[in-house]
Structure formats: C-alpha cells, structure tokens
PDB file of C-alpha atoms and ligand atoms in Angstrom:
ATOM      1  CA  UNK A 774     -16.245  -0.463  15.104  1.00  0.00           C
ATOM      2  CA  UNK A 775     -14.555  -3.697  16.095  1.00  0.00           C
ATOM      3  CA  UNK A 776     -10.787  -3.748  15.631  1.00  0.00           C
ATOM      4  CA  UNK A 777      -9.302  -7.221  15.188  1.00  0.00           C
ATOM      5  CA  UNK A 778      -5.551  -7.667  15.514  1.00  0.00           C
ATOM      6  CA  UNK A 779      -4.507 -10.850  13.762  1.00  0.00           C
ATOM      7  CA  UNK A 780      -1.884 -12.160  16.160  1.00  0.00           C
ATOM      8  CA  UNK A 781      -1.330 -15.537  14.510  1.00  0.00           C
ATOM      9  CA  UNK A 782       2.401 -16.307  14.816  1.00  0.00           C
ATOM     10  CA  UNK A 783       2.760 -16.548  11.032  1.00  0.00           C
ATOM     11  CA  UNK A 784       1.131 -13.118  10.570  1.00  0.00           C
ATOM     12  CA  UNK A 785       3.492 -11.627  13.152  1.00  0.00           C
ATOM     13  CA  UNK A 786       6.496 -13.314  11.520  1.00  0.00           C
ATOM     14  CA  UNK A 787       5.564 -11.846   8.126  1.00  0.00           C
ATOM     15  CA  UNK A 788       4.875  -8.403   9.604  1.00  0.00           C
ATOM     16  CA  UNK A 789       8.251  -8.325  11.353  1.00  0.00           C
ATOM     17  CA  UNK A 790      10.020  -9.088   8.097  1.00  0.00           C
ATOM     18  CA  UNK A 791       7.981  -6.383   6.344  1.00  0.00           C
ATOM     19  CA  UNK A 792       8.997  -3.833   8.979  1.00  0.00           C
ATOM     20  CA  UNK A 793      12.700  -4.598   8.485  1.00  0.00           C
ATOM     21  CA  UNK A 794      14.312  -1.781   6.490  1.00  0.00           C
ATOM     22  CA  UNK A 795      16.690  -4.356   4.968  1.00  0.00           C
ATOM     23  CA  UNK A 796      13.826  -6.173   3.201  1.00  0.00           C
ATOM     24  CA  UNK A 797      14.080  -5.299  -0.523  1.00  0.00           C
ATOM     25  CA  UNK A 798      11.027  -4.720  -2.766  1.00  0.00           C
ATOM     26  CA  UNK A 799      10.862  -8.203  -4.375  1.00  0.00           C
ATOM     27  CA  UNK A 800      10.768  -9.856  -0.942  1.00  0.00           C
ATOM     28  CA  UNK A 801       8.508  -7.116   0.425  1.00  0.00           C
ATOM     29  CA  UNK A 802       5.923  -7.874  -2.278  1.00  0.00           C
ATOM     30  CA  UNK A 803       5.923 -11.599  -1.480  1.00  0.00           C
ATOM     31  CA  UNK A 804       5.620 -10.989   2.266  1.00  0.00           C
ATOM     32  CA  UNK A 805       2.797  -8.475   1.747  1.00  0.00           C
ATOM     33  CA  UNK A 806       0.853 -11.000  -0.291  1.00  0.00           C
ATOM     34  CA  UNK A 807       1.322 -13.794   2.244  1.00  0.00           C
ATOM     35  CA  UNK A 808       0.371 -11.560   5.163  1.00  0.00           C
ATOM     36  CA  UNK A 809      -2.747 -10.406   3.306  1.00  0.00           C
ATOM     37  CA  UNK A 810      -3.860 -14.026   3.006  1.00  0.00           C
ATOM     38  CA  UNK A 811      -3.674 -14.375   6.805  1.00  0.00           C
ATOM     39  CA  UNK A 812      -5.554 -11.093   7.339  1.00  0.00           C
ATOM     40  CA  UNK A 813      -8.262 -11.824   4.781  1.00  0.00           C
ATOM     41  CA  UNK A 814      -8.900 -15.309   6.183  1.00  0.00           C
ATOM     42  CA  UNK A 815      -9.781 -13.622   9.470  1.00  0.00           C
ATOM     43  CA  UNK A 816     -11.808 -10.856   7.811  1.00  0.00           C
ATOM     44  CA  UNK A 817     -14.045 -13.264   5.869  1.00  0.00           C
ATOM     45  CA  UNK A 818     -14.787 -15.523   8.817  1.00  0.00           C
ATOM     46  CA  UNK A 819     -18.357 -14.174   9.024  1.00  0.00           C
ATOM     47  CA  UNK A 820     -19.169 -14.299   5.294  1.00  0.00           C
ATOM     48  CA  UNK A 821     -22.426 -16.020   4.425  1.00  0.00           C
ATOM     49  CA  UNK A 822     -22.166 -19.488   2.943  1.00  0.00           C
ATOM     50  CA  UNK A 823     -24.627 -21.667   1.073  1.00  0.00           C
ATOM     51  CA  UNK A 824     -25.057 -25.369   1.667  1.00  0.00           C
ATOM     52  CA  UNK A 825     -23.972 -27.593  -1.182  1.00  0.00           C
ATOM     53  CA  UNK A 826     -24.124 -31.344  -1.711  1.00  0.00           C
ATOM     54  CA  UNK A 827     -21.287 -32.908  -3.653  1.00  0.00           C
ATOM     55  CA  UNK A 828     -20.292 -36.455  -4.468  1.00  0.00           C
ATOM     56  CA  UNK A 829     -16.920 -37.557  -3.183  1.00  0.00           C
ATOM     57  CA  UNK A 830     -15.411 -40.552  -5.029  1.00  0.00           C
ATOM     58  CA  UNK A 831     -16.949 -42.676  -2.240  1.00  0.00           C
ATOM     59  CA  UNK A 832     -20.332 -41.172  -1.317  1.00  0.00           C
ATOM     60  CA  UNK A 833     -22.398 -37.959  -1.163  1.00  0.00           C
ATOM     61  CA  UNK A 834     -21.180 -35.264   1.249  1.00  0.00           C
ATOM     62  CA  UNK A 835     -22.727 -32.085   2.552  1.00  0.00           C
ATOM     63  CA  UNK A 836     -20.636 -28.937   2.492  1.00  0.00           C
ATOM     64  CA  UNK A 837     -20.737 -25.146   2.342  1.00  0.00           C
ATOM     65  CA  UNK A 838     -19.416 -22.697  -0.211  1.00  0.00           C
ATOM     66  CA  UNK A 839     -18.999 -18.949  -0.035  1.00  0.00           C
ATOM     67  CA  UNK A 840     -21.666 -17.141  -2.018  1.00  0.00           C
ATOM     68  CA  UNK A 841     -20.145 -15.252  -4.934  1.00  0.00           C
ATOM     69  CA  UNK A 842     -21.220 -11.705  -4.009  1.00  0.00           C
ATOM     70  CA  UNK A 843     -17.768 -10.632  -2.899  1.00  0.00           C
ATOM     71  CA  UNK A 844     -15.924  -7.531  -4.123  1.00  0.00           C
ATOM     72  CA  UNK A 845     -12.411  -6.273  -3.433  1.00  0.00           C
ATOM     73  CA  UNK A 846     -11.347  -2.640  -3.660  1.00  0.00           C
ATOM     74  CA  UNK A 847      -7.668  -1.761  -3.219  1.00  0.00           C
ATOM     75  CA  UNK A 848      -6.845   1.882  -2.522  1.00  0.00           C
ATOM     76  CA  UNK A 849      -4.172   2.843  -5.055  1.00  0.00           C
ATOM     77  CA  UNK A 850      -1.304   2.527  -4.984  1.00  0.00           C
ATOM     78  CA  UNK A 851      -0.246   0.588  -1.934  1.00  0.00           C
ATOM     79  CA  UNK A 852      -3.447  -1.468  -1.753  1.00  0.00           C
ATOM     80  CA  UNK A 853      -2.360  -3.186  -4.962  1.00  0.00           C
ATOM     81  CA  UNK A 854       0.156  -5.112  -2.873  1.00  0.00           C
ATOM     82  CA  UNK A 855      -2.774  -6.843  -1.174  1.00  0.00           C
ATOM     83  CA  UNK A 856      -4.964  -7.531  -4.190  1.00  0.00           C
ATOM     84  CA  UNK A 857      -3.360 -10.670  -5.617  1.00  0.00           C
ATOM     85  CA  UNK A 858      -3.855 -12.488  -2.323  1.00  0.00           C
ATOM     86  CA  UNK A 859      -7.596 -11.848  -2.597  1.00  0.00           C
ATOM     87  CA  UNK A 860      -7.927 -12.771  -6.275  1.00  0.00           C
ATOM     88  CA  UNK A 861      -6.065 -16.026  -5.595  1.00  0.00           C
ATOM     89  CA  UNK A 862      -8.254 -16.895  -2.615  1.00  0.00           C
ATOM     90  CA  UNK A 863     -11.463 -15.842  -4.404  1.00  0.00           C
ATOM     91  CA  UNK A 864     -11.013 -16.110  -8.186  1.00  0.00           C
ATOM     92  CA  UNK A 865     -14.638 -15.007  -8.773  1.00  0.00           C
ATOM     93  CA  UNK A 866     -14.242 -11.742  -6.853  1.00  0.00           C
ATOM     94  CA  UNK A 867     -15.236  -8.464  -8.557  1.00  0.00           C
ATOM     95  CA  UNK A 868     -12.489  -5.886  -8.325  1.00  0.00           C
ATOM     96  CA  UNK A 869     -12.819  -2.115  -8.194  1.00  0.00           C
ATOM     97  CA  UNK A 870     -10.233   0.610  -7.630  1.00  0.00           C
ATOM     98  CA  UNK A 871     -10.123   3.841  -5.681  1.00  0.00           C
ATOM     99  CA  UNK A 872      -7.133   6.140  -6.258  1.00  0.00           C
ATOM    100  CA  UNK A 873      -6.309   8.379  -3.312  1.00  0.00           C
ATOM    101  CA  UNK A 874      -3.143  10.326  -2.644  1.00  0.00           C
ATOM    102  CA  UNK A 875      -2.293  11.965   0.649  1.00  0.00           C
ATOM    103  CA  UNK A 876      -1.009  15.524   0.512  1.00  0.00           C
ATOM    104  CA  UNK A 877       2.435  15.692   2.199  1.00  0.00           C
ATOM    105  CA  UNK A 878       1.570  18.909   4.058  1.00  0.00           C
ATOM    106  CA  UNK A 879      -2.108  18.665   4.990  1.00  0.00           C
ATOM    107  CA  UNK A 880      -2.141  14.822   5.154  1.00  0.00           C
ATOM    108  CA  UNK A 881      -5.566  14.953   3.493  1.00  0.00           C
ATOM    109  CA  UNK A 882      -6.277  12.540   0.664  1.00  0.00           C
ATOM    110  CA  UNK A 883      -7.249  13.708  -2.806  1.00  0.00           C
ATOM    111  CA  UNK A 884      -9.141  11.401  -5.098  1.00  0.00           C
ATOM    112  CA  UNK A 885      -7.635  10.878  -8.567  1.00  0.00           C
ATOM    113  CA  UNK A 886      -9.304   7.675  -9.824  1.00  0.00           C
ATOM    114  CA  UNK A 887     -12.384   5.577  -9.250  1.00  0.00           C
ATOM    115  CA  UNK A 888     -13.606   2.499 -11.080  1.00  0.00           C
ATOM    116  CA  UNK A 889     -16.075   0.408  -9.131  1.00  0.00           C
ATOM    117  CA  UNK A 890     -18.273  -2.537 -10.069  1.00  0.00           C
ATOM    118  CA  UNK A 891     -21.872  -2.635  -8.802  1.00  0.00           C
ATOM    119  CA  UNK A 892     -21.577  -2.999  -5.020  1.00  0.00           C
ATOM    120  CA  UNK A 893     -25.215  -3.136  -3.969  1.00  0.00           C
ATOM    121  CA  UNK A 894     -25.701  -6.060  -1.567  1.00  0.00           C
ATOM    122  CA  UNK A 895     -22.077  -7.140  -1.907  1.00  0.00           C
ATOM    123  CA  UNK A 896     -19.551  -7.905   0.799  1.00  0.00           C
ATOM    124  CA  UNK A 897     -16.640  -5.564   0.089  1.00  0.00           C
ATOM    125  CA  UNK A 898     -13.050  -6.086   1.172  1.00  0.00           C
ATOM    126  CA  UNK A 899     -11.430  -2.636   1.231  1.00  0.00           C
ATOM    127  CA  UNK A 900      -7.651  -3.025   1.041  1.00  0.00           C
ATOM    128  CA  UNK A 901      -5.045  -0.490   2.146  1.00  0.00           C
ATOM    129  CA  UNK A 902      -1.985  -1.542   4.114  1.00  0.00           C
ATOM    130  CA  UNK A 903      -1.562   1.641   6.187  1.00  0.00           C
ATOM    131  CA  UNK A 904      -4.235   3.159   8.419  1.00  0.00           C
ATOM    132  CA  UNK A 905      -2.416   6.308   9.563  1.00  0.00           C
ATOM    133  CA  UNK A 906      -4.567   9.437  10.087  1.00  0.00           C
ATOM    134  CA  UNK A 907      -7.462   7.421   8.680  1.00  0.00           C
ATOM    135  CA  UNK A 908      -8.312  10.050   6.050  1.00  0.00           C
ATOM    136  CA  UNK A 909      -7.812   7.680   3.092  1.00  0.00           C
ATOM    137  CA  UNK A 910      -9.684   4.720   4.590  1.00  0.00           C
ATOM    138  CA  UNK A 911     -12.550   6.914   5.764  1.00  0.00           C
ATOM    139  CA  UNK A 912     -12.779   8.691   2.387  1.00  0.00           C
ATOM    140  CA  UNK A 913     -12.818   5.364   0.537  1.00  0.00           C
ATOM    141  CA  UNK A 914     -15.506   3.977   2.870  1.00  0.00           C
ATOM    142  CA  UNK A 915     -17.639   7.011   2.091  1.00  0.00           C
ATOM    143  CA  UNK A 916     -17.388   6.330  -1.649  1.00  0.00           C
ATOM    144  CA  UNK A 917     -18.237   2.650  -1.173  1.00  0.00           C
ATOM    145  CA  UNK A 918     -21.092   3.256   1.274  1.00  0.00           C
ATOM    146  CA  UNK A 919     -22.888   5.421  -1.346  1.00  0.00           C
ATOM    147  CA  UNK A 920     -23.288   2.229  -3.387  1.00  0.00           C
ATOM    148  CA  UNK A 921     -25.139   0.304  -0.660  1.00  0.00           C
ATOM    149  CA  UNK A 922     -22.923  -2.721  -0.113  1.00  0.00           C
ATOM    150  CA  UNK A 923     -24.072  -5.380   2.370  1.00  0.00           C
ATOM    151  CA  UNK A 924     -20.953  -4.611   4.394  1.00  0.00           C
ATOM    152  CA  UNK A 925     -17.462  -3.172   4.135  1.00  0.00           C
ATOM    153  CA  UNK A 926     -14.548  -5.031   5.750  1.00  0.00           C
ATOM    154  CA  UNK A 927     -11.409  -2.891   5.990  1.00  0.00           C
ATOM    155  CA  UNK A 928      -8.176  -4.886   5.862  1.00  0.00           C
ATOM    156  CA  UNK A 929      -4.845  -3.213   6.598  1.00  0.00           C
ATOM    157  CA  UNK A 930      -1.367  -4.263   7.675  1.00  0.00           C
ATOM    158  CA  UNK A 931      -0.572  -1.633  10.316  1.00  0.00           C
ATOM    159  CA  UNK A 932      -3.005   0.688  12.091  1.00  0.00           C
ATOM    160  CA  UNK A 933      -2.245   3.814  14.132  1.00  0.00           C
ATOM    161  CA  UNK A 934      -4.446   4.841  17.069  1.00  0.00           C
ATOM    162  CA  UNK A 935      -5.424   8.055  15.241  1.00  0.00           C
ATOM    163  CA  UNK A 936      -6.667   6.102  12.214  1.00  0.00           C
ATOM    164  CA  UNK A 937      -8.613   3.647  14.335  1.00  0.00           C
ATOM    165  CA  UNK A 938     -10.290   6.552  16.164  1.00  0.00           C
ATOM    166  CA  UNK A 939     -11.233   8.232  12.894  1.00  0.00           C
ATOM    167  CA  UNK A 940     -12.756   5.028  11.555  1.00  0.00           C
ATOM    168  CA  UNK A 941     -14.672   4.596  14.811  1.00  0.00           C
ATOM    169  CA  UNK A 942     -16.034   8.133  14.483  1.00  0.00           C
ATOM    170  CA  UNK A 943     -16.815   8.141  10.750  1.00  0.00           C
ATOM    171  CA  UNK A 944     -17.696   4.499  10.048  1.00  0.00           C
ATOM    172  CA  UNK A 945     -18.546   2.662  13.272  1.00  0.00           C
ATOM    173  CA  UNK A 946     -20.172  -0.095  11.196  1.00  0.00           C
ATOM    174  CA  UNK A 947     -16.928  -1.017   9.390  1.00  0.00           C
ATOM    175  CA  UNK A 948     -14.766  -3.639  11.120  1.00  0.00           C
ATOM    176  CA  UNK A 949     -11.015  -3.165  10.830  1.00  0.00           C
ATOM    177  CA  UNK A 950      -8.565  -6.085  10.537  1.00  0.00           C
ATOM    178  CA  UNK A 951      -4.851  -5.399  11.042  1.00  0.00           C
ATOM    179  CA  UNK A 952      -1.660  -7.246  11.900  1.00  0.00           C
ATOM    180  CA  UNK A 953      -0.667  -4.562  14.421  1.00  0.00           C
ATOM    181  CA  UNK A 954      -1.888  -1.493  16.266  1.00  0.00           C
ATOM    182  CA  UNK A 955       1.197   0.707  16.450  1.00  0.00           C
ATOM    183  CA  UNK A 956       2.138   3.478  18.888  1.00  0.00           C
ATOM    184  CA  UNK A 957       1.722   6.832  17.142  1.00  0.00           C
ATOM    185  CA  UNK A 958       2.250   8.974  14.054  1.00  0.00           C
ATOM    186  CA  UNK A 959       5.273  11.204  13.476  1.00  0.00           C
ATOM    187  CA  UNK A 960       4.909  14.847  12.395  1.00  0.00           C
ATOM    188  CA  UNK A 961       4.807  13.773   8.738  1.00  0.00           C
ATOM    189  CA  UNK A 962       1.937  11.377   9.350  1.00  0.00           C
ATOM    190  CA  UNK A 963       4.038   8.188   9.231  1.00  0.00           C
ATOM    191  CA  UNK A 964       3.173   5.355  11.573  1.00  0.00           C
ATOM    192  CA  UNK A 965       5.637   4.653  14.431  1.00  0.00           C
ATOM    193  CA  UNK A 966       7.276   2.218  14.489  1.00  0.00           C
ATOM    194  CA  UNK A 967       5.419   1.315  11.274  1.00  0.00           C
ATOM    195  CA  UNK A 968       7.293   0.090   8.252  1.00  0.00           C
ATOM    196  CA  UNK A 969       7.927   3.290   6.314  1.00  0.00           C
ATOM    197  CA  UNK A 970       6.184   4.196   3.078  1.00  0.00           C
ATOM    198  CA  UNK A 971       4.437   1.017   1.990  1.00  0.00           C
ATOM    199  CA  UNK A 972       3.906   2.148  -1.615  1.00  0.00           C
ATOM    200  CA  UNK A 973       7.555   3.124  -2.011  1.00  0.00           C
ATOM    201  CA  UNK A 974       8.793  -0.139  -0.533  1.00  0.00           C
ATOM    202  CA  UNK A 975       6.368  -2.174  -2.648  1.00  0.00           C
ATOM    203  CA  UNK A 976       7.227  -0.497  -5.928  1.00  0.00           C
ATOM    204  CA  UNK A 977      10.900   0.363  -5.322  1.00  0.00           C
ATOM    205  CA  UNK A 978      10.398   4.131  -5.381  1.00  0.00           C
ATOM    206  CA  UNK A 979      11.786   6.532  -2.778  1.00  0.00           C
ATOM    207  CA  UNK A 980      14.977   6.506  -0.790  1.00  0.00           C
ATOM    208  CA  UNK A 981      13.973   3.899   1.807  1.00  0.00           C
ATOM    209  CA  UNK A 982      13.034   1.366  -0.855  1.00  0.00           C
ATOM    210  CA  UNK A 983      15.873  -0.998   0.056  1.00  0.00           C
ATOM    211  CA  UNK A 984      16.749  -1.365  -3.630  1.00  0.00           C
ATOM    212  CA  UNK A 985      20.403  -2.082  -4.191  1.00  0.00           C
ATOM    213  CA  UNK A 986      21.984   0.967  -5.832  1.00  0.00           C
ATOM    214  CA  UNK A 987      22.902   0.420  -9.443  1.00  0.00           C
ATOM    215  CA  UNK A 988      26.533   1.278  -9.995  1.00  0.00           C
ATOM    216  CA  UNK A 989      27.165   3.764 -12.778  1.00  0.00           C
ATOM    217  CA  UNK A 990      29.072   2.475 -15.771  1.00  0.00           C
ATOM    218  CA  UNK A 991      32.656   3.755 -15.726  1.00  0.00           C
ATOM    219  CA  UNK A 992      33.427   6.929 -17.727  1.00  0.00           C
TER     220      UNK A 992
HETATM  221  C1  PRP B1335      -0.610   5.807   1.937  1.00  0.00           C
HETATM  222  C2  PRP B1335      -1.297   4.515   2.311  1.00  0.00           C
HETATM  223  C3  PRP B1335      -2.692   4.958   2.591  1.00  0.00           C
HETATM  224  C4  PRP B1335      -2.486   6.330   3.187  1.00  0.00           C
HETATM  225  C5  PRP B1335      -2.675   6.204   4.674  1.00  0.00           C
HETATM  226  O1  PRP B1335      -0.901   6.151   0.638  1.00  0.00           O
HETATM  227  O2  PRP B1335      -1.222   3.548   1.317  1.00  0.00           O
HETATM  228  O3  PRP B1335      -3.502   5.037   1.443  1.00  0.00           O
HETATM  229  O4  PRP B1335      -1.150   6.728   2.880  1.00  0.00           O
HETATM  230  O5  PRP B1335      -2.607   7.429   5.273  1.00  0.00           O
HETATM  231  P1  PRP B1335      -3.842   8.109   5.994  1.00  0.00           P
HETATM  232  O6  PRP B1335      -4.450   7.081   6.866  1.00  0.00           O
HETATM  233  O7  PRP B1335      -3.198   9.229   6.763  1.00  0.00           O
HETATM  234  O8  PRP B1335      -4.791   8.616   4.947  1.00  0.00           O
HETATM  235  P2  PRP B1335      -0.266   7.413  -0.114  1.00  0.00           P
HETATM  236  O9  PRP B1335      -1.220   8.559  -0.098  1.00  0.00           O
HETATM  237  O10 PRP B1335       1.118   7.686   0.410  1.00  0.00           O
HETATM  238  O11 PRP B1335      -0.217   6.941  -1.614  1.00  0.00           O
HETATM  239  P3  PRP B1335       0.491   5.672  -2.313  1.00  0.00           P
HETATM  240  O12 PRP B1335      -0.274   4.455  -1.880  1.00  0.00           O
HETATM  241  O13 PRP B1335       0.280   5.987  -3.748  1.00  0.00           O
HETATM  242  O14 PRP B1335       1.934   5.622  -1.926  1.00  0.00           O
HETATM  243  N1  URA B1336       1.492   5.712   4.451  1.00  0.00           N
HETATM  244  C1  URA B1336       2.530   4.848   4.486  1.00  0.00           C
HETATM  245  O1  URA B1336       2.870   4.247   3.460  1.00  0.00           O
HETATM  246  N2  URA B1336       3.164   4.657   5.648  1.00  0.00           N
HETATM  247  C2  URA B1336       2.815   5.297   6.770  1.00  0.00           C
HETATM  248  O2  URA B1336       3.455   5.081   7.824  1.00  0.00           O
HETATM  249  C3  URA B1336       1.744   6.203   6.734  1.00  0.00           C
HETATM  250  C4  URA B1336       1.078   6.377   5.554  1.00  0.00           C
END
C-alpha cells in the first residue's frame, strides 16, 4: 500500500494552522477544505482521462478531460469537512456516505449509516481526516470493496503509524494520501501530536473546540 505524504509548502502551512489549538471552528472548516484540495489533487494524479478536441477562439486544440466515473465517500462525521473540496473540484462526482463511530473504550468503529451509489468500475475517493488505529478506514474500505470499484483512494489529513500498518495489512491495494505521518497514538487512541478531535473542532462540539465561550446574560 503506497503512502504518499503531500509535503507541498501550502499543504504544510494549512496543516500547521489546523493543528493549532487556537484555530476556531469557522477557520478550521476553511483550512480543512483548502488542505483537502491539495491532497485530492495529488490523489487523482493517476485518474484515467479521455482525449477531447475543442475549439479555442483561435483554432482547434487537443486536450484531455477526466472521465466522469468518480465517486466520493466521506466517513461521517469528520469526513464531511473534506467533501465540499471534492464536489467543487469535480461537480459531476457521485457522493455516498458511510457513518462510523469509534467506541471510546474499545476504539472499534460501529457502523450506523450507509448510503452508497453504484460503485462498480468507479474510482472512489474515501475521505476521513484522521487515520488513527485504522479501524474506521479499514472498515469503510471493506464496505466499498464489496461493490467492486475500479479503485479506492484513501485521503486523510493526518495518519498514525498504527493506522498505516493496519491499512497495509487489510487493504494493501488502497493507496493512502496524507499531509503528515505523525508519531504515535495516546492511550485514548488520539494521534500525537495530531490536531485533537477533528469532528469536534470542525463542528464546534467538545471542550477543545476553540469556540469562544458565550457569556451568560446577567441575573
Ligand atoms: C474519528 C475520525 C475517524 C476515526 C479514526 O471519528 O474521523 O473516523 O475517528 O479513528 P480510527 O482510525 O482509530 O478508527 P469518530 O469515530 O471520532 O467520529 P466523528 O467523526 O463522528 O467525530
Ligand atoms: N479521531 C480524531 O478526530 N482525532 C484523533 O486524533 C484520532 C481519531
């Protein structure tokens, strides 16, 4: 399973700002979207294209366009923070959803939602910002693989060594694209140094959300 770290200076700039605990949810959402654009551009480098002739205002020109059999599947919830980047880059993309939630104790994901378009023969971008133990990404790949896509490209923001190893073991055919390979996981399964709970920071839930506290009205 090839792991590609996107070390473009802009990707690293955006990642560093995402990591910063002082970054509040509205800014976090914008940064996540911009970083996803950089990651997806790298992930789709090998997509098939078809030749197309067009007329410029001056003369005919030969070009290439991406064939439309592309699908995107964010893993709920945090993967939603990466979806808009893909739908803006590829307005024709088919979108499916997989809902997985990691148990706080066992760190195993449970599946609570699934809505997928036909994936047979399609190139699928699987989106989840955090590859920690790898349970969620591997579980989602299993669901997608049952539908015979042409390929699955897994795009995340931060990967932990444990998650990369699990993907290598379970889905050696799935390439992983990330902005960083971090050091380790803590005993609660959070990536170190990581960026905290991506879903909480994206949606302003949880104590580390960075949301300014609303002051209570007097009385
Ligand atoms: C987070 C994250 C991944 C998962 C990664 O989701 O978005 O889906 O954890 O961890 P893993 O590699 O150990 O499986 P979480 O279950 O916290 O749900 P959320 O997106 O709804 O916050
Ligand atoms: N999920 C997150 O949101 N962050 C982590 O560090 C690990 C899993």
